[in-house]
Short mmCIF file of C-alpha atoms in Angstrom, two decimals:
data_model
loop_
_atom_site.label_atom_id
_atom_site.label_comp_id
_atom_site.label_asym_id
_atom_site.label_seq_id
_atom_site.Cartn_x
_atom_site.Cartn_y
_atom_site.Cartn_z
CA UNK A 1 48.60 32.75 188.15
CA UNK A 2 46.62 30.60 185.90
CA UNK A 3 44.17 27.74 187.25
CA UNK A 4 41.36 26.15 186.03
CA UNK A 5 39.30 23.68 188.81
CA UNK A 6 36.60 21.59 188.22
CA UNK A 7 34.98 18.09 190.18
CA UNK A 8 36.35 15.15 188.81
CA UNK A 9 32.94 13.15 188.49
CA UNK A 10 29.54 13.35 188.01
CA UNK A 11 26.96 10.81 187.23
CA UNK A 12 23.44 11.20 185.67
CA UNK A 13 20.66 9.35 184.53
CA UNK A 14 19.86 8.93 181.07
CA UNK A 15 17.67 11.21 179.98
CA UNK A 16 18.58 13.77 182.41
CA UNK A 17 20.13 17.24 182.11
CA UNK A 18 24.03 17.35 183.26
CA UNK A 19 25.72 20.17 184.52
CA UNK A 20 29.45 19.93 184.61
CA UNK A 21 31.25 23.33 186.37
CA UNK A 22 34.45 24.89 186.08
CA UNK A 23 36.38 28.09 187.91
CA UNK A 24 38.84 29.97 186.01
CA UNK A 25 41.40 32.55 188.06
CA UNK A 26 42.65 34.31 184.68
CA UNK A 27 39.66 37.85 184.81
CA UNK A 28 41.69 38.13 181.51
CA UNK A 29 40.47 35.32 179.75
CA UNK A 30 39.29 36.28 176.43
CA UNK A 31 38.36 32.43 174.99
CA UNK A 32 36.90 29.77 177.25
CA UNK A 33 36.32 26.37 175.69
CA UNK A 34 34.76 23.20 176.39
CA UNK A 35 36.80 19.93 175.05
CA UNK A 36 35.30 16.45 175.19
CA UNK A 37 37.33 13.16 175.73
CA UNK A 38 35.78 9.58 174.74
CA UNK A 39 37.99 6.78 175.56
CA UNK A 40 41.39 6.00 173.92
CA UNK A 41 40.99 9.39 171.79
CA UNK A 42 42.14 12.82 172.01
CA UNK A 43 40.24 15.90 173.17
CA UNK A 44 37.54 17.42 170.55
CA UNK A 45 36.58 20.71 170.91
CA UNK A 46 33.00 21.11 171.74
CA UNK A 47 32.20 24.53 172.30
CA UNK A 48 33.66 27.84 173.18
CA UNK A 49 32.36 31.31 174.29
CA UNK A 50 33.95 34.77 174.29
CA UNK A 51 34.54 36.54 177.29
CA UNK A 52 32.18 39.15 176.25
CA UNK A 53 28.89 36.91 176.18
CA UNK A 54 26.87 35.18 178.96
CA UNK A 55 25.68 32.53 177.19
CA UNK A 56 25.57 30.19 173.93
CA UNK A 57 23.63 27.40 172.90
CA UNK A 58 24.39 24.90 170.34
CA UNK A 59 21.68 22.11 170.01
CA UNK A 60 21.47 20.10 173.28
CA UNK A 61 24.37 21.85 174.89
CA UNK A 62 24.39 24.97 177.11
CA UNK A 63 27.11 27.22 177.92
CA UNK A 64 27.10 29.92 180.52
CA UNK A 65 29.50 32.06 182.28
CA UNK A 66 29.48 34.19 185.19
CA UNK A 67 32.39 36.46 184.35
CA UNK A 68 32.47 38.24 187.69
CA UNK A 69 32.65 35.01 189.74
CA UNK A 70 35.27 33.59 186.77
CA UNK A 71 33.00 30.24 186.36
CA UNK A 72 31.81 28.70 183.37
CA UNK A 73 29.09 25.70 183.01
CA UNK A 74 28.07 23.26 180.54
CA UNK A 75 24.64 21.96 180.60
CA UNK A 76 24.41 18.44 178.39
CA UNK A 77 19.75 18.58 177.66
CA UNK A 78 19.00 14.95 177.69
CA UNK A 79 21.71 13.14 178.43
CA UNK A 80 22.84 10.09 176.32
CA UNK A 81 25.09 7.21 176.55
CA UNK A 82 26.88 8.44 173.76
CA UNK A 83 28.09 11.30 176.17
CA UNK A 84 30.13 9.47 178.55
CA UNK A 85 33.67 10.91 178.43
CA UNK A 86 35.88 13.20 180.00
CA UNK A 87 34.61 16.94 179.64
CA UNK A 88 37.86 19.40 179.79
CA UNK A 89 37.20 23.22 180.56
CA UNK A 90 39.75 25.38 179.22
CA UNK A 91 40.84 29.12 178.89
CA UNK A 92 43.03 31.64 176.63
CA UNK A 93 44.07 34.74 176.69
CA UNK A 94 43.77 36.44 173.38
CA UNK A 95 47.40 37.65 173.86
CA UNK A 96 48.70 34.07 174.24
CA UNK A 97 48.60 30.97 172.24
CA UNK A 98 48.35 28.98 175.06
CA UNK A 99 45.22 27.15 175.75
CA UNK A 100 45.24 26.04 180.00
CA UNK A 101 43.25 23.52 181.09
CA UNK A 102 41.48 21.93 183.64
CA UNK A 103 41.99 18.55 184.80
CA UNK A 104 38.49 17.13 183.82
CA UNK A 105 35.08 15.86 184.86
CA UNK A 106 34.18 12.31 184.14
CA UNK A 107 31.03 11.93 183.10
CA UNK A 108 29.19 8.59 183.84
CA UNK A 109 25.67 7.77 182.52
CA UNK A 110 23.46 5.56 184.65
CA UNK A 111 20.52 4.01 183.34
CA UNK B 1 41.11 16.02 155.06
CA UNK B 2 43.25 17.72 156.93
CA UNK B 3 44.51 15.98 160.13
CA UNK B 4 47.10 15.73 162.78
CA UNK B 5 48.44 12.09 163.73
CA UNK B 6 50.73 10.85 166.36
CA UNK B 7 53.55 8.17 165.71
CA UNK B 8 53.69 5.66 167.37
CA UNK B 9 50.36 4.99 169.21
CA UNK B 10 52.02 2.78 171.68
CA UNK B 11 55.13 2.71 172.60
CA UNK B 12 57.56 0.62 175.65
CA UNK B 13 60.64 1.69 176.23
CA UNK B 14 63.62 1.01 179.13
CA UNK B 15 64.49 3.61 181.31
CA UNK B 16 67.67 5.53 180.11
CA UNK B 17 66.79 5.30 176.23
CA UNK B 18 66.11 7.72 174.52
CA UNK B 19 62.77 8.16 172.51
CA UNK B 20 61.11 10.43 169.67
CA UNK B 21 57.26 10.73 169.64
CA UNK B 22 56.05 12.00 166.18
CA UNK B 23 53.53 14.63 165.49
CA UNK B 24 52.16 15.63 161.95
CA UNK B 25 49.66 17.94 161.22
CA UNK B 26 48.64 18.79 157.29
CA UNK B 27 45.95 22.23 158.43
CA UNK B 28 49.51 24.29 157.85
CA UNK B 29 49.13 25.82 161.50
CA UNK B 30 51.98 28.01 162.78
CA UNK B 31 51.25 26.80 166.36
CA UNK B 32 51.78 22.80 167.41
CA UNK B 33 51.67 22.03 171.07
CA UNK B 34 52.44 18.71 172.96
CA UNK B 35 51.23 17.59 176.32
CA UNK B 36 50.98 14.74 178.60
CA UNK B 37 48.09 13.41 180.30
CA UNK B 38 48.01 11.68 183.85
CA UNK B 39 45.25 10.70 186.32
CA UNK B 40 44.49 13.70 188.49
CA UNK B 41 46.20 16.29 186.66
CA UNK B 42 44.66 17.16 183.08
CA UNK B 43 46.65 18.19 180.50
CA UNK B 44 49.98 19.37 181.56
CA UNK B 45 52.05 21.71 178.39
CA UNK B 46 55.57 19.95 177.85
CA UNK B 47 56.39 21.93 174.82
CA UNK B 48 54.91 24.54 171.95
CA UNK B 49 55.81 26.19 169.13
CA UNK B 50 54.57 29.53 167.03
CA UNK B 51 56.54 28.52 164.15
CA UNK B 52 59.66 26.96 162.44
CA UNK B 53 62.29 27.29 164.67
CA UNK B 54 60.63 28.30 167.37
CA UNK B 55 60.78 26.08 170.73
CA UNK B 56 59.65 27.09 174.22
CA UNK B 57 59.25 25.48 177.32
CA UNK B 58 55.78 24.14 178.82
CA UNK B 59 55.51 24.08 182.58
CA UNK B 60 56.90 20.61 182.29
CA UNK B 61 59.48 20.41 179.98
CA UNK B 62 62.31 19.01 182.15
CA UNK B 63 63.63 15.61 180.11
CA UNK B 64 61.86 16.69 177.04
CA UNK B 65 63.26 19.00 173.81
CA UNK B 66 61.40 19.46 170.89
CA UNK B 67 62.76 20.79 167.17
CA UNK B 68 60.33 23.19 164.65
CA UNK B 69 62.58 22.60 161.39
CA UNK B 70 59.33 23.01 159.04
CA UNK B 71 55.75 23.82 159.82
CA UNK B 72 53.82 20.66 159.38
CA UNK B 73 56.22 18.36 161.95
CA UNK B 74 57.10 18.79 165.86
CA UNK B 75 58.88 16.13 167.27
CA UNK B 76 58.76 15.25 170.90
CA UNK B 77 61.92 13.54 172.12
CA UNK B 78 62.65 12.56 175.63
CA UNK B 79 66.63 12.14 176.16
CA UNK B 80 66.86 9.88 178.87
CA UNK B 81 63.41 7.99 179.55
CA UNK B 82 61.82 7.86 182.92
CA UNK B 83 59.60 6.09 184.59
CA UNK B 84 57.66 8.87 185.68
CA UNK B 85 57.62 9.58 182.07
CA UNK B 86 54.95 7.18 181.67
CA UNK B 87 51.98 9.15 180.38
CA UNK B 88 49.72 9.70 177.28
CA UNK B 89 50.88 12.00 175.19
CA UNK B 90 48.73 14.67 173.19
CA UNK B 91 50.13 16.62 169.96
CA UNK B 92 47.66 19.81 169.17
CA UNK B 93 47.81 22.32 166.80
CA UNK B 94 46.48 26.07 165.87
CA UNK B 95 46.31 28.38 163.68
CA UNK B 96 46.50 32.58 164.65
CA UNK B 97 43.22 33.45 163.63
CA UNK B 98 39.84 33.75 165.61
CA UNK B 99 39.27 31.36 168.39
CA UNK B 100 42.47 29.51 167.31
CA UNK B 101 41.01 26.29 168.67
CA UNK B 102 43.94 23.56 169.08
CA UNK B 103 43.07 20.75 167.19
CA UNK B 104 44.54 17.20 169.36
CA UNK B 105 46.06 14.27 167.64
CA UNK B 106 44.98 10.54 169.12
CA UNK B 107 47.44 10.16 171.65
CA UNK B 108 50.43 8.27 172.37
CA UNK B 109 50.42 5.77 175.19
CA UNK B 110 54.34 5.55 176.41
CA UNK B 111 55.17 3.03 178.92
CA UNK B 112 59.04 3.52 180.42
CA UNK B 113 59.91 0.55 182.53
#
């Protein structure tokens, strides 16, 4: 079936990198995003990668996936206060509509 | 802009009534979702629909129906509220084309007591 695991929390100081993990069970997975949550809002998509690639970068954040162990990371360079929230990893097969997602990793910044 | 909004934000309601959550989205996506979020479990799909008059079920739809009479509104109503019904509920929507990102409303917070 379809799963998607990752820690609940991590904390960081500021100014250091963050790495926030996630495990997928779908091998079919064509889409894998990255969703952020700040308080009292809904999710905004941060960043996705295709199956097909390894890795992405987008400014400060990092993406890379291991396809043959079905796990995906996000590295945060630099970590601000402004990136407290609730990170969501999430996958989709390109057959399906469907987005499934993980239950979260809170992100707390400690000074 | 184009958006999607949730009405109401917040809502408290008595268990037994029944309650409608609205969802609008103006991007003219054939695919709206809703889902409800609760410590320990993510996002958990309730409902979702590919177009007007389409409905399926979510892997926890039980108490929930939804209704897909035009493309820009999915309404999320729960028939007899329950106090495990208590959640925050997400509206997203997509279109069919390239990474077909869902795009997430602001949430409503529903409080059955």
């Amino acid at each position: 079936g379809e799963d998607v695991e990752q820690s609940l929390f991590l904390s960081v100081r500021e100014g250091d990198s963050s790495v926030i993990n996630c495990t997928y069970t779908d091998s079919s997975s064509t889409y894998l995003y990255w969703y952020k949550q700040e308080p009292g809002a809904g999710l905004q998509l941060l960043t996705y990668i295709f199956s097909n690639m390894d890795m992405k970068q987008d400014q400060r954040l990092t993406v890379l996936l291991n396809k043959k162990d079905k796990h995906l990371s996000l590295r945060i360079a630099d970590t601000q206060t402004g990136d407290s929230a609730i990170y969501f990893c999430a996958e989709r097969h390109s057959s399906a509509s469907k987005i499934i997602f993980g239950s979260g990793t809170r992100l707390s910044i400690r000074p | 802009d184009a958006e999607i909004t949730q009405s109401p934000r917040h809502k408290i309601t008595e268990t037994g009534r029944q309650v409608t959550l609205a969802c609008h989205q103006t991007w003219n996506h054939n695919n709206m979702f809703w889902y409800r979020q609760d410590l320990g479990h993510g996002l958990r799909l309730i409902h979702y629909s590919y177009g007007v008059h389409d409905t399926n079920k979510g892997e926890v739809s039980d108490g929930y129906s939804v209704s897909r009479s035009n493309t820009e509104d999915l309404p999320l109503t729960l028939e007899s509220a329950a106090s495990s019904q208590t959640s925050v509920y997400f509206c997203a929507s997509s279109d069919d084309r390239g990474s077909e990102t869902q795009y997430f409303g602001p949430g409503t917070r529903l409080l059955v007591l």
